[in-house]
Amino acid sequence: MSLLTAERIKLLSTRSPWWCGLLAIVLPVGFTVLLATQVNPTNAPGFEFTPAATQGTASLGRAVVMVLAALAVTSEYRFGTIRSTFQAAPQRVAALLAKSAVVVVLTAVIGAVVGFGSWAVFRALHSGPDLDLVTAADWRSVAGEVLVFALTGALALGVGILVRQTAGAVAILLVYALLVEGLIGVIPKVGRDIQHWMPFFAADRFLGIRDGGDDLQNLPLGPWAYLAYFAAITVVVLGAGIFAAVRRDA
Amino acid sequence: MIEATGLTKHYGRTVAVDNLSFTVAEGRVTGFLGPNGAGKSTTMRMVLGLDRPTSGDVRIDGQHYHDLHQPLRTVGALLDAKWVHPNRSARDHLRWLAAASKIPRARVDEVLDLVGLTGVAGKRAGGFSLGMSQRLGIAAALLGDPRVLLFDEPVNGLDPEGILWIRKFMHRLADEGRTVFVSSHLLSEMALTAQDLVVIGRGKLIYQGTVEDFVEHATESTVLVRSPQLDRLRDLLRAEGSEITEITEDGDALRIGGVASAAIGELAAANNIVLHELNPQVGSLEQAFIQLTGDTVEYRTEEHRSEEHGAGEHRAGEPAGNGEVTSG
């Protein structure tokens, strides 16, 4: 409990998490507003007016949340406070789990604001019964952002612990999430099959987001299985980070 | 009390700390002395459980750091004053440290007051001068009211006022019965701050004991004598004693080792020899330190090397420029 308090104070007593948090919300919700004002059934006949469609820009917020989470630990390495952290809590696993918990709670809250915020602004601009949260799938698309953002935060934290440098960690995370996963799909023949097992692809399938008109038939997993898969990858990366931090000299 | 036994740390093929054993007693300030790169910081990090020893063991009051419950309440340390987030305020920096060890919030203001940072507690630590950062580091070390304190080069880069403040502070902490372990590469500073010394070079123990003993053993005292009857005095001295370790000519003077200035004066008076100068000279601490750790300096310049090489032959004849003249 004391470690959670310490980590909470640490996270919220510098400005960068606040700015990142704000950006992680404003970017996707802002883009959703832009999208909602421009799209209508006549100029975009293929656009489905469903709750899942309101979450298309959430990946922007996810990218910023990754920066936030990675910074939470790389800045400690950068400024040497990680040593004070381990001095105060020589059981490093406990200290890093407390940090993970605090980061996960914060990113989950951001996810909730992004999910419901995007949905709410879209619905405000396009009133109609199609956008109501009726089915379980509707709820999964919007409220599911809470889980996806939380896991994304934990995943990025794990990469941050492994890499220890802000520039390196952020570069790896952003290049991977924004470019690599998309480019893999371009590889002929095997590309699509590999892409079906990419972590952020999995997260998007859990949310039920359509993927630019590409056919999403014959997916290997269902939505909840995809979430479990994404969670498993997160646990492995974070676990590897914590394991490395315990073994390494601080 | 800190006890290290056979402490060894390898980084790849580099041996940073080599089979180091020492104890640091409570109620005293113990200086941890060695040239830059001797392994002082590595040793301190191992004491704090930050670096894992390759072999050997270090205990604090009989316990490993990892086994201490809320360790900040037992061991406080200032390893590097710059280890704070520059955008976090001094108070918030102490607040999270306190929270991690369930130290009451009021203690944060207490230690801020103790080091004189109350006025700037809300300011970002990145804007602090080195002296203020050092004070913040000391406040963090004192947060848990620990029995054992470690400071790594605490006076580095400080102005004289800051140095004096820290020196007095160390004494106060030791007088309160705490174990105070302070590293430095400056013997002159340690001679004023510490009562005991642990001296290392290239990761190996060179000396452990009191500062007085170290200074006594390591420095040579000589007496410079000037007289119109030098030849007679020299003969008398030679006839007089077996204690005399050296008599060398230094221009028109004699440099005599192994005899107190009083004895020389009395001998001269008894034989009606006129003395123009009778000047006891104590070799400087730095000289002694270099002599002891000379072979163990990790990084050295060419110039340094040749200087040292010549020192053995010429030392006796050198002018006493580096020596501390205690009288006259």
Coordinates of C-alpha atoms in Angstrom, one line a residue:
Chain A
M1 CA 0.0 0.0 0.0
S2 CA 2.8 2.4 0.9
L3 CA 4.5 1.6 -2.4
L4 CA 1.3 2.4 -4.3
T5 CA 1.1 5.8 -2.6
A6 CA 4.8 6.5 -3.4
E7 CA 4.3 5.6 -7.0
R8 CA 1.1 7.7 -7.3
I9 CA 2.9 10.7 -5.8
K10 CA 5.8 10.2 -8.2
L11 CA 3.6 9.8 -11.3
L12 CA 1.4 12.8 -10.6
S13 CA 4.0 15.2 -9.2
T14 CA 5.6 16.0 -12.6
R15 CA 4.0 17.6 -15.5
S16 CA 4.6 15.2 -18.3
P17 CA 2.0 12.6 -17.3
W18 CA -0.6 15.3 -17.1
W19 CA 0.3 16.7 -20.6
C20 CA 0.4 13.2 -22.0
G21 CA -2.9 12.3 -20.4
L22 CA -4.5 15.4 -21.7
L23 CA -3.1 14.8 -25.2
A24 CA -4.2 11.1 -25.1
I25 CA -7.8 12.3 -24.6
V26 CA -7.9 15.4 -26.8
L27 CA -6.3 13.8 -29.9
P28 CA -8.7 10.9 -30.4
V29 CA -11.8 12.7 -29.2
G30 CA -10.9 15.8 -31.3
F31 CA -10.4 13.6 -34.4
T32 CA -13.7 11.9 -33.7
V33 CA -15.4 15.3 -33.7
L34 CA -13.7 16.1 -37.1
L35 CA -14.8 12.7 -38.5
A36 CA -18.3 13.0 -37.2
T37 CA -18.8 16.5 -38.7
Q38 CA -17.6 15.4 -42.1
V39 CA -19.0 11.9 -42.5
N40 CA -22.6 11.3 -43.6
P41 CA -24.5 8.4 -45.3
T42 CA -24.3 10.1 -48.7
N43 CA -20.6 10.9 -48.9
A44 CA -19.5 7.6 -47.2
P45 CA -21.9 4.9 -48.1
G46 CA -19.7 2.2 -46.6
F47 CA -19.5 3.8 -43.2
E48 CA -21.4 2.0 -40.6
F49 CA -22.9 4.2 -37.9
T50 CA -22.2 1.9 -35.0
P51 CA -20.5 2.4 -31.6
A52 CA -17.5 0.4 -32.9
A53 CA -17.1 3.0 -35.7
T54 CA -16.8 5.8 -33.1
Q55 CA -13.6 4.2 -31.8
G56 CA -11.6 4.4 -35.0
T57 CA -9.3 7.2 -33.7
A58 CA -8.6 5.7 -30.3
S59 CA -5.3 4.3 -31.5
L60 CA -4.0 7.9 -31.5
G61 CA -4.7 8.1 -27.8
R62 CA -3.2 4.7 -27.3
A63 CA 0.1 5.9 -28.9
V64 CA 0.3 8.8 -26.5
V65 CA -0.6 6.5 -23.5
M66 CA 2.4 4.4 -24.5
V67 CA 4.7 7.4 -24.3
L68 CA 3.2 8.2 -20.9
A69 CA 3.7 4.7 -19.5
A70 CA 7.2 4.3 -20.9
L71 CA 8.2 7.7 -19.5
A72 CA 7.0 6.7 -16.1
V73 CA 9.9 4.4 -15.8
T74 CA 12.5 5.6 -18.3
S75 CA 12.6 9.1 -16.6
E76 CA 13.4 7.3 -13.4
Y77 CA 16.4 5.7 -15.1
R78 CA 17.3 9.0 -16.7
F79 CA 17.4 11.0 -13.5
G80 CA 18.6 8.2 -11.2
T81 CA 15.5 8.1 -9.0
I82 CA 15.2 4.4 -9.8
R83 CA 18.0 3.9 -7.3
S84 CA 16.1 5.8 -4.6
T85 CA 13.1 3.7 -5.5
F86 CA 15.1 0.4 -5.0
Q87 CA 16.7 1.8 -1.9
A88 CA 13.3 2.5 -0.4
A89 CA 12.0 -0.9 -1.7
P90 CA 14.8 -3.4 -2.1
Q91 CA 12.2 -6.0 -3.1
R92 CA 12.2 -4.7 -6.7
V93 CA 9.3 -6.9 -7.8
A94 CA 7.0 -5.2 -5.3
A95 CA 8.2 -1.7 -6.3
L96 CA 7.7 -2.3 -10.0
L97 CA 4.3 -4.0 -9.5
A98 CA 3.2 -1.0 -7.6
K99 CA 4.4 1.2 -10.4
S100 CA 2.5 -1.0 -12.9
A101 CA -0.7 -0.8 -10.9
V102 CA -0.6 3.0 -10.8
V103 CA 0.2 3.3 -14.5
V104 CA -2.6 0.8 -15.3
V105 CA -5.2 2.7 -13.3
L106 CA -4.3 6.0 -14.9
T107 CA -4.3 4.6 -18.4
A108 CA -7.6 2.8 -17.7
V109 CA -9.1 6.1 -16.7
I110 CA -7.8 7.7 -19.8
G111 CA -9.2 4.8 -21.8
A112 CA -12.6 5.3 -20.3
V113 CA -12.6 9.0 -21.1
V114 CA -11.5 8.3 -24.7
G115 CA -13.9 5.4 -25.3
F116 CA -17.0 7.1 -23.9
G117 CA -15.9 10.5 -25.0
S118 CA -15.4 9.6 -28.6
W119 CA -18.7 7.7 -28.6
A120 CA -20.5 10.6 -26.9
V121 CA -19.3 13.3 -29.3
F122 CA -20.0 11.2 -32.3
R123 CA -23.5 10.5 -31.1
A124 CA -24.1 14.2 -30.3
L125 CA -23.4 15.0 -33.9
H126 CA -25.2 12.0 -35.4
S127 CA -28.2 11.2 -33.3
G128 CA -29.8 8.0 -34.3
P129 CA -30.7 4.6 -32.7
D130 CA -27.8 2.9 -34.4
L131 CA -25.3 4.6 -32.1
D132 CA -27.0 3.6 -28.9
L133 CA -25.3 1.1 -26.6
V134 CA -27.6 -1.8 -26.9
T135 CA -25.8 -5.1 -27.5
A136 CA -22.9 -6.6 -25.6
A137 CA -20.8 -5.9 -28.7
D138 CA -21.7 -2.2 -28.5
W139 CA -20.6 -2.1 -24.9
R140 CA -17.4 -4.0 -25.7
S141 CA -16.4 -1.5 -28.4
V142 CA -16.8 1.5 -26.1
A143 CA -16.2 0.3 -22.5
G144 CA -13.5 -2.1 -23.9
E145 CA -11.2 0.9 -24.3
V146 CA -10.7 0.8 -20.6
L147 CA -9.1 -2.7 -20.8
V148 CA -7.2 -2.0 -24.0
F149 CA -5.7 1.3 -22.7
A150 CA -4.8 -0.4 -19.3
L151 CA -3.1 -3.3 -21.1
T152 CA -1.4 -0.9 -23.5
G153 CA 0.0 1.1 -20.5
A154 CA 1.4 -2.1 -18.9
L155 CA 2.9 -3.2 -22.1
A156 CA 4.7 0.1 -22.7
L157 CA 5.9 0.1 -19.1
G158 CA 7.4 -3.3 -19.7
V159 CA 9.2 -2.1 -22.7
G160 CA 10.4 1.0 -20.8
I161 CA 11.8 -1.2 -18.0
L162 CA 13.6 -3.3 -20.5
V163 CA 15.0 -0.5 -22.6
R164 CA 15.6 2.0 -19.8
Q165 CA 16.0 4.9 -22.2
T166 CA 13.2 7.3 -23.1
A167 CA 14.2 7.8 -26.8
G168 CA 14.8 4.1 -27.4
A169 CA 11.6 2.9 -25.7
V170 CA 9.4 5.5 -27.3
A171 CA 10.9 4.9 -30.7
I172 CA 10.4 1.1 -30.5
L173 CA 6.8 1.5 -29.2
L174 CA 5.6 4.1 -31.7
V175 CA 7.4 2.7 -34.8
Y176 CA 6.0 -0.8 -33.9
A177 CA 2.5 0.3 -33.2
L178 CA 2.0 2.8 -35.9
L179 CA 4.1 1.2 -38.7
V180 CA 5.3 -2.3 -38.2
E181 CA 2.0 -3.9 -37.6
G182 CA 0.5 -2.3 -40.7
L183 CA 3.5 -3.1 -42.9
I184 CA 3.4 -6.7 -42.0
G185 CA 0.0 -7.0 -43.7
V186 CA 1.6 -5.9 -46.9
I187 CA 3.9 -8.9 -47.2
P188 CA 2.4 -11.2 -49.8
K189 CA 0.9 -14.5 -48.9
V190 CA 2.0 -14.9 -45.2
G191 CA 1.5 -11.2 -44.2
R192 CA -2.1 -11.5 -43.4
D193 CA -1.7 -14.6 -41.4
I194 CA 1.1 -13.1 -39.3
Q195 CA -0.9 -9.9 -38.9
H196 CA -3.7 -11.9 -37.3
W197 CA -1.3 -12.5 -34.4
M198 CA -0.1 -9.0 -33.8
P199 CA -0.9 -7.5 -30.4
F200 CA -2.5 -4.3 -31.5
F201 CA -4.4 -6.0 -34.3
A202 CA -5.7 -8.3 -31.5
A203 CA -6.7 -5.3 -29.4
D204 CA -8.6 -3.7 -32.3
R205 CA -10.4 -7.0 -33.0
F206 CA -11.5 -7.2 -29.4
L207 CA -13.0 -3.7 -29.8
G208 CA -14.7 -4.8 -33.0
I209 CA -13.1 -2.0 -35.1
R210 CA -13.2 -2.5 -38.9
D211 CA -9.9 -2.4 -40.6
G212 CA -10.1 -0.1 -43.6
G213 CA -12.5 -2.3 -45.5
D214 CA -10.1 -5.3 -45.5
D215 CA -11.9 -8.5 -45.0
L216 CA -11.8 -9.7 -41.4
Q217 CA -13.2 -13.1 -42.1
N218 CA -11.6 -16.3 -40.9
L219 CA -9.9 -14.7 -37.9
P220 CA -8.2 -17.3 -35.7
L221 CA -9.8 -15.9 -32.5
G222 CA -13.0 -14.4 -31.2
P223 CA -13.1 -10.9 -29.5
W224 CA -12.5 -12.1 -25.9
A225 CA -9.9 -14.6 -27.0
Y226 CA -8.1 -11.8 -28.7
L227 CA -8.2 -9.7 -25.5
A228 CA -6.8 -12.6 -23.6
Y229 CA -4.1 -13.0 -26.2
F230 CA -3.2 -9.3 -26.0
A231 CA -3.2 -9.6 -22.2
A232 CA -0.9 -12.6 -22.4
I233 CA 1.6 -10.6 -24.5
T234 CA 1.5 -7.7 -22.1
V235 CA 2.1 -10.0 -19.1
V236 CA 5.1 -11.6 -20.9
V237 CA 6.7 -8.2 -21.8
L238 CA 6.1 -6.7 -18.4
G239 CA 7.2 -9.8 -16.6
A240 CA 10.4 -9.8 -18.7
G241 CA 11.0 -6.2 -17.8
I242 CA 10.6 -6.8 -14.1
F243 CA 12.7 -9.9 -14.2
A244 CA 15.5 -8.0 -16.0
A245 CA 15.3 -5.1 -13.4
V246 CA 15.7 -7.6 -10.5
R247 CA 18.7 -9.2 -12.1
R248 CA 20.5 -6.0 -13.2
D249 CA 22.5 -3.7 -11.2
A250 CA 20.6 -0.5 -10.6
Chain B
M1 CA 27.7 -0.6 12.0
I2 CA 28.6 -1.7 8.5
E3 CA 30.6 -4.9 8.0
A4 CA 32.1 -5.9 4.6
T5 CA 33.8 -9.2 4.2
G6 CA 35.6 -10.2 1.0
L7 CA 33.5 -7.9 -1.0
T8 CA 34.3 -8.3 -4.7
K9 CA 32.7 -6.8 -7.8
H10 CA 33.6 -7.5 -11.4
Y11 CA 32.3 -5.6 -14.4
G12 CA 33.2 -7.9 -17.3
R13 CA 36.9 -8.3 -17.0
T14 CA 37.4 -5.1 -14.9
V15 CA 37.7 -5.7 -11.2
A16 CA 36.1 -2.7 -9.5
V17 CA 36.3 -4.0 -5.9
D18 CA 38.7 -6.7 -4.9
N19 CA 38.2 -8.8 -1.8
L20 CA 37.5 -5.8 0.4
S21 CA 36.9 -6.3 4.1
F22 CA 36.3 -3.5 6.6
T23 CA 34.1 -2.4 9.4
V24 CA 32.5 1.0 10.0
A25 CA 31.8 1.7 13.7
E26 CA 28.9 3.6 15.1
G27 CA 29.2 6.9 16.8
R28 CA 32.1 7.9 14.6
V29 CA 32.6 9.5 11.2
T30 CA 34.5 7.1 9.0
G31 CA 36.1 8.4 5.9
F32 CA 36.2 6.2 2.8
L33 CA 39.2 7.4 1.0
G34 CA 40.6 6.5 -2.4
P35 CA 41.6 8.0 -5.7
N36 CA 38.9 8.5 -8.3
G37 CA 38.0 5.1 -9.8
A38 CA 39.2 3.2 -6.7
G39 CA 35.8 1.6 -6.3
K40 CA 34.2 3.7 -3.5
S41 CA 30.9 4.3 -5.2
T42 CA 30.6 0.7 -6.3
T43 CA 31.2 -0.4 -2.7
M44 CA 28.6 2.0 -1.5
R45 CA 26.1 0.8 -4.1
M46 CA 26.7 -2.8 -2.9
V47 CA 26.1 -1.7 0.7
L48 CA 22.7 -0.4 -0.4
G49 CA 21.9 -3.5 -2.4
L50 CA 21.8 -1.6 -5.7
D51 CA 24.7 -3.6 -7.2
R52 CA 25.0 -7.3 -6.5
P53 CA 28.5 -8.3 -5.3
T54 CA 30.3 -10.8 -7.5
S55 CA 31.3 -12.5 -4.2
G56 CA 31.6 -11.5 -0.6
D57 CA 29.1 -10.0 1.7
V58 CA 28.2 -6.7 3.3
R59 CA 25.9 -6.3 6.3
I60 CA 24.3 -3.4 8.1
D61 CA 23.9 -4.1 11.8
G62 CA 24.2 -7.8 11.0
Q63 CA 21.5 -7.7 8.2
H64 CA 21.6 -7.7 4.5
Y65 CA 20.1 -4.6 3.0
H66 CA 17.5 -6.7 1.2
D67 CA 16.3 -8.0 4.5
L68 CA 15.8 -4.7 6.2
H69 CA 12.2 -3.8 6.8
Q70 CA 11.5 -0.3 5.5
P71 CA 15.3 0.2 4.9
L72 CA 15.1 4.0 4.8
R73 CA 14.4 3.9 8.5
T74 CA 17.7 2.1 9.1
V75 CA 20.0 3.4 6.3
G76 CA 20.0 6.8 4.8
A77 CA 22.2 7.6 1.8
L78 CA 23.3 10.4 -0.4
L79 CA 25.1 8.9 -3.4
D80 CA 24.5 11.6 -6.0
A81 CA 22.7 14.9 -5.3
K82 CA 21.5 15.0 -8.9
W83 CA 19.4 11.9 -8.5
V84 CA 16.1 13.9 -8.4
H85 CA 13.6 14.5 -11.1
P86 CA 14.3 18.1 -12.2
N87 CA 10.6 18.9 -12.6
R88 CA 9.5 17.6 -9.2
S89 CA 9.5 19.9 -6.2
A90 CA 11.8 19.3 -3.3
R91 CA 8.8 18.6 -1.1
D92 CA 7.3 16.1 -3.5
H93 CA 10.6 14.4 -3.9
L94 CA 10.7 13.8 -0.1
R95 CA 7.0 13.0 0.0
W96 CA 7.2 10.0 -2.2
L97 CA 10.3 8.7 -0.4
A98 CA 8.5 9.1 2.9
A99 CA 5.4 7.4 1.6
A100 CA 7.4 4.4 0.4
S101 CA 8.6 3.8 4.0
K102 CA 5.5 4.9 5.8
I103 CA 7.3 7.9 7.3
P104 CA 4.8 10.5 8.5
R105 CA 4.2 13.5 6.3
A106 CA 5.3 15.9 9.1
R107 CA 8.8 14.5 8.9
V108 CA 9.2 15.9 5.4
D109 CA 8.8 19.4 6.7
E110 CA 11.1 18.6 9.6
V111 CA 14.0 17.5 7.4
L112 CA 13.4 20.4 5.0
D113 CA 13.8 22.7 8.0
L114 CA 16.9 20.8 9.2
V115 CA 18.8 21.4 6.0
G116 CA 17.4 24.9 5.5
L117 CA 15.3 24.3 2.4
T118 CA 11.9 25.2 3.8
G119 CA 11.8 28.4 1.7
V120 CA 12.3 26.6 -1.6
A121 CA 10.4 23.4 -0.8
G122 CA 7.8 24.1 -3.5
K123 CA 10.4 24.9 -6.2
R124 CA 11.4 22.4 -8.8
A125 CA 14.6 20.6 -7.8
G126 CA 16.0 21.0 -11.3
G127 CA 16.6 24.7 -10.6
F128 CA 18.6 24.1 -7.5
S129 CA 22.3 25.0 -7.2
L130 CA 24.7 22.2 -6.3
G131 CA 24.7 23.2 -2.7
M132 CA 20.9 23.2 -2.5
S133 CA 20.8 19.8 -4.3
Q134 CA 23.3 18.5 -1.8
R135 CA 21.1 19.7 1.1
L136 CA 18.1 18.1 -0.5
G137 CA 20.0 14.8 -0.8
I138 CA 21.0 15.0 2.9
A139 CA 17.3 15.7 3.8
A140 CA 16.3 12.6 1.9
A141 CA 19.0 10.6 3.7
L142 CA 17.8 11.8 7.1
L143 CA 14.1 11.2 6.3
G144 CA 13.8 7.9 8.1
D145 CA 15.9 9.1 11.1
P146 CA 18.4 6.2 10.2
R147 CA 21.1 4.8 12.4
V148 CA 23.4 4.4 9.5
L149 CA 24.3 7.1 7.0
L150 CA 26.3 6.9 3.7
F151 CA 27.5 9.9 1.8
D152 CA 29.4 9.7 -1.4
E153 CA 31.6 12.7 -2.0
P154 CA 29.2 15.1 -0.3
V155 CA 31.5 18.1 -0.4
N156 CA 32.4 17.8 -4.1
G157 CA 31.9 21.2 -5.8
L158 CA 30.7 23.0 -2.7
D159 CA 31.8 26.4 -1.6
P160 CA 33.7 26.7 1.7
E161 CA 30.6 27.6 3.6
G162 CA 28.8 24.5 2.3
I163 CA 31.8 22.3 3.1
L164 CA 31.9 23.6 6.6
W165 CA 28.2 23.1 7.0
I166 CA 28.4 19.5 5.9
R167 CA 31.5 18.8 8.0
K168 CA 29.7 20.0 11.2
F169 CA 26.6 18.1 10.2
M170 CA 28.5 14.8 9.9
H171 CA 30.0 15.4 13.4
R172 CA 26.6 16.1 14.8
L173 CA 25.2 12.9 13.3
A174 CA 28.1 10.8 14.7
D175 CA 27.7 12.5 18.1
E176 CA 24.1 11.3 18.1
G177 CA 25.5 7.8 18.0
R178 CA 24.9 7.1 14.3
T179 CA 27.2 5.3 11.9
V180 CA 28.5 7.8 9.4
F181 CA 30.4 6.6 6.3
V182 CA 31.7 9.4 4.0
S183 CA 33.6 8.9 0.9
S184 CA 36.1 11.3 -0.5
H185 CA 39.2 11.5 -2.7
L186 CA 40.5 14.4 -0.6
L187 CA 42.6 13.3 2.4
S188 CA 42.8 16.9 3.7
E189 CA 39.0 17.0 3.8
M190 CA 38.8 13.6 5.5
A191 CA 41.4 14.6 8.1
L192 CA 39.1 17.3 9.2
T193 CA 35.8 15.4 8.9
A194 CA 36.6 11.8 9.9
Q195 CA 37.9 10.0 12.9
D196 CA 38.4 6.7 11.3
L197 CA 39.6 5.9 7.8
V198 CA 39.1 3.1 5.3
V199 CA 41.5 3.7 2.5
I200 CA 41.3 1.8 -0.8
G201 CA 43.1 1.8 -4.1
R202 CA 42.1 -0.1 -7.2
G203 CA 39.4 -1.8 -5.2
K204 CA 41.8 -3.2 -2.6
L205 CA 42.0 -2.2 1.1
I206 CA 45.1 -0.2 1.8
Y207 CA 44.5 1.0 5.4
Q208 CA 41.9 0.8 8.1
G209 CA 42.2 2.6 11.4
T210 CA 42.2 6.0 12.9
V211 CA 43.0 9.2 11.0
E212 CA 45.8 10.0 13.5
D213 CA 47.6 6.7 13.0
F214 CA 47.3 7.1 9.2
V215 CA 48.7 10.6 9.3
E216 CA 51.5 9.6 11.7
H217 CA 52.5 6.5 9.7
A218 CA 52.1 7.9 6.3
T219 CA 53.7 11.3 6.7
E220 CA 57.3 11.9 7.5
S221 CA 58.4 14.7 9.8
T222 CA 61.8 16.4 9.3
V223 CA 63.5 19.3 10.9
L224 CA 65.2 22.0 8.8
V225 CA 68.2 23.4 10.6
R226 CA 70.3 26.4 9.5
S227 CA 73.4 27.3 11.3
P228 CA 76.9 28.8 10.7
Q229 CA 78.3 25.7 12.5
L230 CA 76.5 23.1 10.5
D231 CA 79.5 20.7 10.2
R232 CA 79.9 20.6 14.0
L233 CA 76.2 20.1 14.5
R234 CA 76.1 17.3 12.0
D235 CA 79.0 15.5 13.7
L236 CA 77.3 15.9 17.1
L237 CA 74.1 14.5 15.8
R238 CA 75.8 11.6 14.2
A239 CA 77.6 10.9 17.4
E240 CA 74.4 11.4 19.4
G241 CA 71.9 9.1 18.1
S242 CA 70.8 6.0 16.5
E243 CA 67.3 7.4 16.0
I244 CA 68.3 9.7 13.3
T245 CA 66.9 8.4 10.0
E246 CA 68.4 10.9 7.6
I247 CA 70.6 13.9 7.4
T248 CA 70.7 15.6 4.1
E249 CA 72.0 18.9 2.9
D250 CA 69.5 21.3 1.6
G251 CA 71.4 24.2 0.3
D252 CA 73.0 25.8 3.3
A253 CA 70.7 23.9 5.7
L254 CA 70.4 20.4 7.1
R255 CA 67.2 18.4 6.9
I256 CA 67.1 15.9 9.7
G257 CA 64.7 13.1 10.1
G258 CA 63.8 11.0 13.1
V259 CA 64.7 13.6 15.8
A260 CA 62.4 16.1 17.4
S261 CA 63.2 19.8 16.9
A262 CA 63.5 20.3 20.7
A263 CA 66.2 17.7 21.0
I264 CA 68.2 19.3 18.2
G265 CA 67.8 22.7 19.9
E266 CA 68.9 21.4 23.2
L267 CA 71.9 19.6 21.7
A268 CA 72.9 22.9 19.9
A269 CA 72.6 24.9 23.1
A270 CA 74.6 22.4 25.2
N271 CA 77.4 22.7 22.7
N272 CA 77.2 26.5 22.1
I273 CA 76.1 26.2 18.5
V274 CA 74.3 29.1 17.0
L275 CA 71.1 28.2 15.2
H276 CA 69.7 30.5 12.6
E277 CA 66.7 28.3 11.9
L278 CA 65.1 25.4 13.5
N279 CA 62.0 24.4 11.6
P280 CA 59.9 21.3 12.1
Q281 CA 58.2 20.3 8.9
V282 CA 55.4 17.8 8.5
G283 CA 54.9 16.2 5.1
S284 CA 51.5 17.0 3.7
L285 CA 48.6 14.6 3.9
E286 CA 48.2 14.7 0.2
Q287 CA 51.8 13.7 -0.3
A288 CA 51.2 10.8 2.1
F289 CA 48.1 9.8 0.4
I290 CA 49.8 9.8 -3.0
Q291 CA 52.6 7.8 -1.6
L292 CA 50.3 5.1 -0.3
T293 CA 47.9 4.9 -3.2
G294 CA 50.4 5.9 -5.9
D295 CA 50.7 2.5 -7.4
T296 CA 46.9 2.0 -7.3
V297 CA 45.7 5.1 -9.3
E298 CA 43.5 3.9 -12.1
Y299 CA 43.9 6.7 -14.5
R300 CA 47.2 8.6 -14.6
T301 CA 49.0 11.0 -16.9
E302 CA 52.4 10.6 -18.3
E303 CA 53.6 13.5 -16.4
H304 CA 52.4 12.0 -13.2
R305 CA 54.2 8.8 -13.9
S306 CA 57.6 10.4 -14.4
E307 CA 57.1 12.6 -11.4
E308 CA 56.5 9.6 -9.2
H309 CA 59.4 7.8 -10.7
G310 CA 61.8 10.5 -9.7
A311 CA 60.3 11.0 -6.3
G312 CA 62.2 8.2 -4.7
E313 CA 65.6 9.6 -5.5
H314 CA 64.9 13.3 -5.1
R315 CA 62.3 13.6 -2.4
A316 CA 64.7 14.3 0.4
G317 CA 66.3 17.1 -1.5
E318 CA 63.1 18.7 -2.8
P319 CA 62.1 22.1 -1.4
A320 CA 59.4 21.7 1.1
G321 CA 56.9 23.5 -1.1
N322 CA 54.2 21.0 -0.5
G323 CA 54.9 20.5 3.1
E324 CA 52.8 22.0 5.8
V325 CA 55.0 24.2 8.0
T326 CA 53.8 23.9 11.5
S327 CA 55.9 26.5 13.1
G328 CA 58.1 29.5 12.2

